[in-house]
Short mmCIF file of C-alpha atoms in Angstrom, two decimals:
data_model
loop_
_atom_site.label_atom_id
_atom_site.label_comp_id
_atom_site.label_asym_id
_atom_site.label_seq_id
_atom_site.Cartn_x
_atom_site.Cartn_y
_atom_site.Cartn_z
CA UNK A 1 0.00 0.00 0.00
CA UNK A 2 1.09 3.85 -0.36
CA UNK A 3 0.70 4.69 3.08
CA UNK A 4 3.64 2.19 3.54
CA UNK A 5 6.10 3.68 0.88
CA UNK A 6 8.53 5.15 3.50
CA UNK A 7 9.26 1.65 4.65
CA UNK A 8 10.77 0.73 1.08
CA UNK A 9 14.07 2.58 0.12
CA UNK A 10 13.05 1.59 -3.58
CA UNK A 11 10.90 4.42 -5.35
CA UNK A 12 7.31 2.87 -5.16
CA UNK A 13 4.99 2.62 -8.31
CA UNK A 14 1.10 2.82 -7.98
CA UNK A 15 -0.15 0.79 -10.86
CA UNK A 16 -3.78 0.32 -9.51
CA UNK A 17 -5.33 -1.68 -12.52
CA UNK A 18 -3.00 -3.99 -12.33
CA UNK A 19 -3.16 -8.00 -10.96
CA UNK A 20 -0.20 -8.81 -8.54
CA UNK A 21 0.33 -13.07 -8.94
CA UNK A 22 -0.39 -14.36 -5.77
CA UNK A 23 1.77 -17.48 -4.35
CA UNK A 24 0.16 -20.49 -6.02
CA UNK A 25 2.24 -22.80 -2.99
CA UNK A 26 -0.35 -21.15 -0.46
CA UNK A 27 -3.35 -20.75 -2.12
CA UNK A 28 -3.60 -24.04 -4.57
CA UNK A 29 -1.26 -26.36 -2.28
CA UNK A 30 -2.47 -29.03 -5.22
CA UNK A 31 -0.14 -27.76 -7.77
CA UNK A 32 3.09 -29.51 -5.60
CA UNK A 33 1.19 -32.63 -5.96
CA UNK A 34 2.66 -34.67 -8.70
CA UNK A 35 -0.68 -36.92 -8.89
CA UNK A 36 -2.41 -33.59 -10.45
CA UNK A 37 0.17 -32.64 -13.26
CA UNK A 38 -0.86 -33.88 -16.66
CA UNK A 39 1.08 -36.12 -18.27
CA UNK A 40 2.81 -34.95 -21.78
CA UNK A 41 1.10 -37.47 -23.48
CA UNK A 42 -2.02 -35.63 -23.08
CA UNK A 43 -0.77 -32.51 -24.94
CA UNK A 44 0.69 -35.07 -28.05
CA UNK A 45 3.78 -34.90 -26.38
CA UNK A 46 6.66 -37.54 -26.28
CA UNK A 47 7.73 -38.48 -22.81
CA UNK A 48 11.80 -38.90 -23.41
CA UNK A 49 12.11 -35.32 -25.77
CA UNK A 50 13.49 -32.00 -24.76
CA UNK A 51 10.34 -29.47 -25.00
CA UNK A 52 10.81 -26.67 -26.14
CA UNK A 53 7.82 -24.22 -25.69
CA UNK A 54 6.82 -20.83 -26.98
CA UNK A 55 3.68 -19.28 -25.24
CA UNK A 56 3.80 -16.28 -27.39
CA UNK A 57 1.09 -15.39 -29.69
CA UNK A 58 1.85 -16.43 -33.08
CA UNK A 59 1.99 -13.28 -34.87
CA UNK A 60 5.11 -12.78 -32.72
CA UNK A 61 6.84 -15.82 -34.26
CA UNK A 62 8.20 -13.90 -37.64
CA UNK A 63 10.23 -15.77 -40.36
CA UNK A 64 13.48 -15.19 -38.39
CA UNK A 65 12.43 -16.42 -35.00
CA UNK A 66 10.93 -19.33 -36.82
CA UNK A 67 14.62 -20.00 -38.19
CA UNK A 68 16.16 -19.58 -34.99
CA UNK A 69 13.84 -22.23 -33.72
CA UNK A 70 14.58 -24.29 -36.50
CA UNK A 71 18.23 -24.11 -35.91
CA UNK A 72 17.68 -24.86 -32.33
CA UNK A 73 15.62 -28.08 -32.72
CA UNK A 74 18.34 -28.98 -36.06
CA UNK A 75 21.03 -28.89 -32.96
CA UNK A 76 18.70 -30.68 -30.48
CA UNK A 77 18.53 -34.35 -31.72
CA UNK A 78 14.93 -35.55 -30.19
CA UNK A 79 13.73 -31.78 -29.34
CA UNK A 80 10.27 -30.66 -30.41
CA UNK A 81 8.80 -27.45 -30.50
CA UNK A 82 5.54 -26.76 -28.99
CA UNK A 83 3.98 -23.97 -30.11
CA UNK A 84 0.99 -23.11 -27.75
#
């Protein structure tokens, strides 16, 4: 809160319609819980590859990135790219 800015020595900034992330450890305990995760199957995934994942929309994936990627995953035998 603002009222509590002098107890910072870093310059505050009020961003009020923002979200701050809460701790997902104290508030949905069930994420640590290995039963819950989803396997990689489910997503068309092979279980022994390196993923490698891009959560970006994919207008942000221009002709170069795509090549770096492809350079990547041509140096990664077994790699696949997910693009989500």
């Amino acid at each position: 809160p603002l009222e509590l800015s002098s107890l910072y020595t870093e310059q505050m900034v009020h961003l009020p319609h923002s979200y701050f992330v809460n701790d997902h450890k104290r508030s949905h305990p069930e994420v640590l819980d290995e039963a819950n995760h989803p396997k990689r199957a489910a997503f068309g995934l092979p279980d022994d590859a390196l993923v490698l994942c891009n959560f970006n929309q994919l207008y942000k994936v221009d002709p170069e990135v795509f090549s770096l990627w492809c350079d990547i995953l041509e140096a990664s035998p077994g790699a696949v790219l997910w693009l989500v």
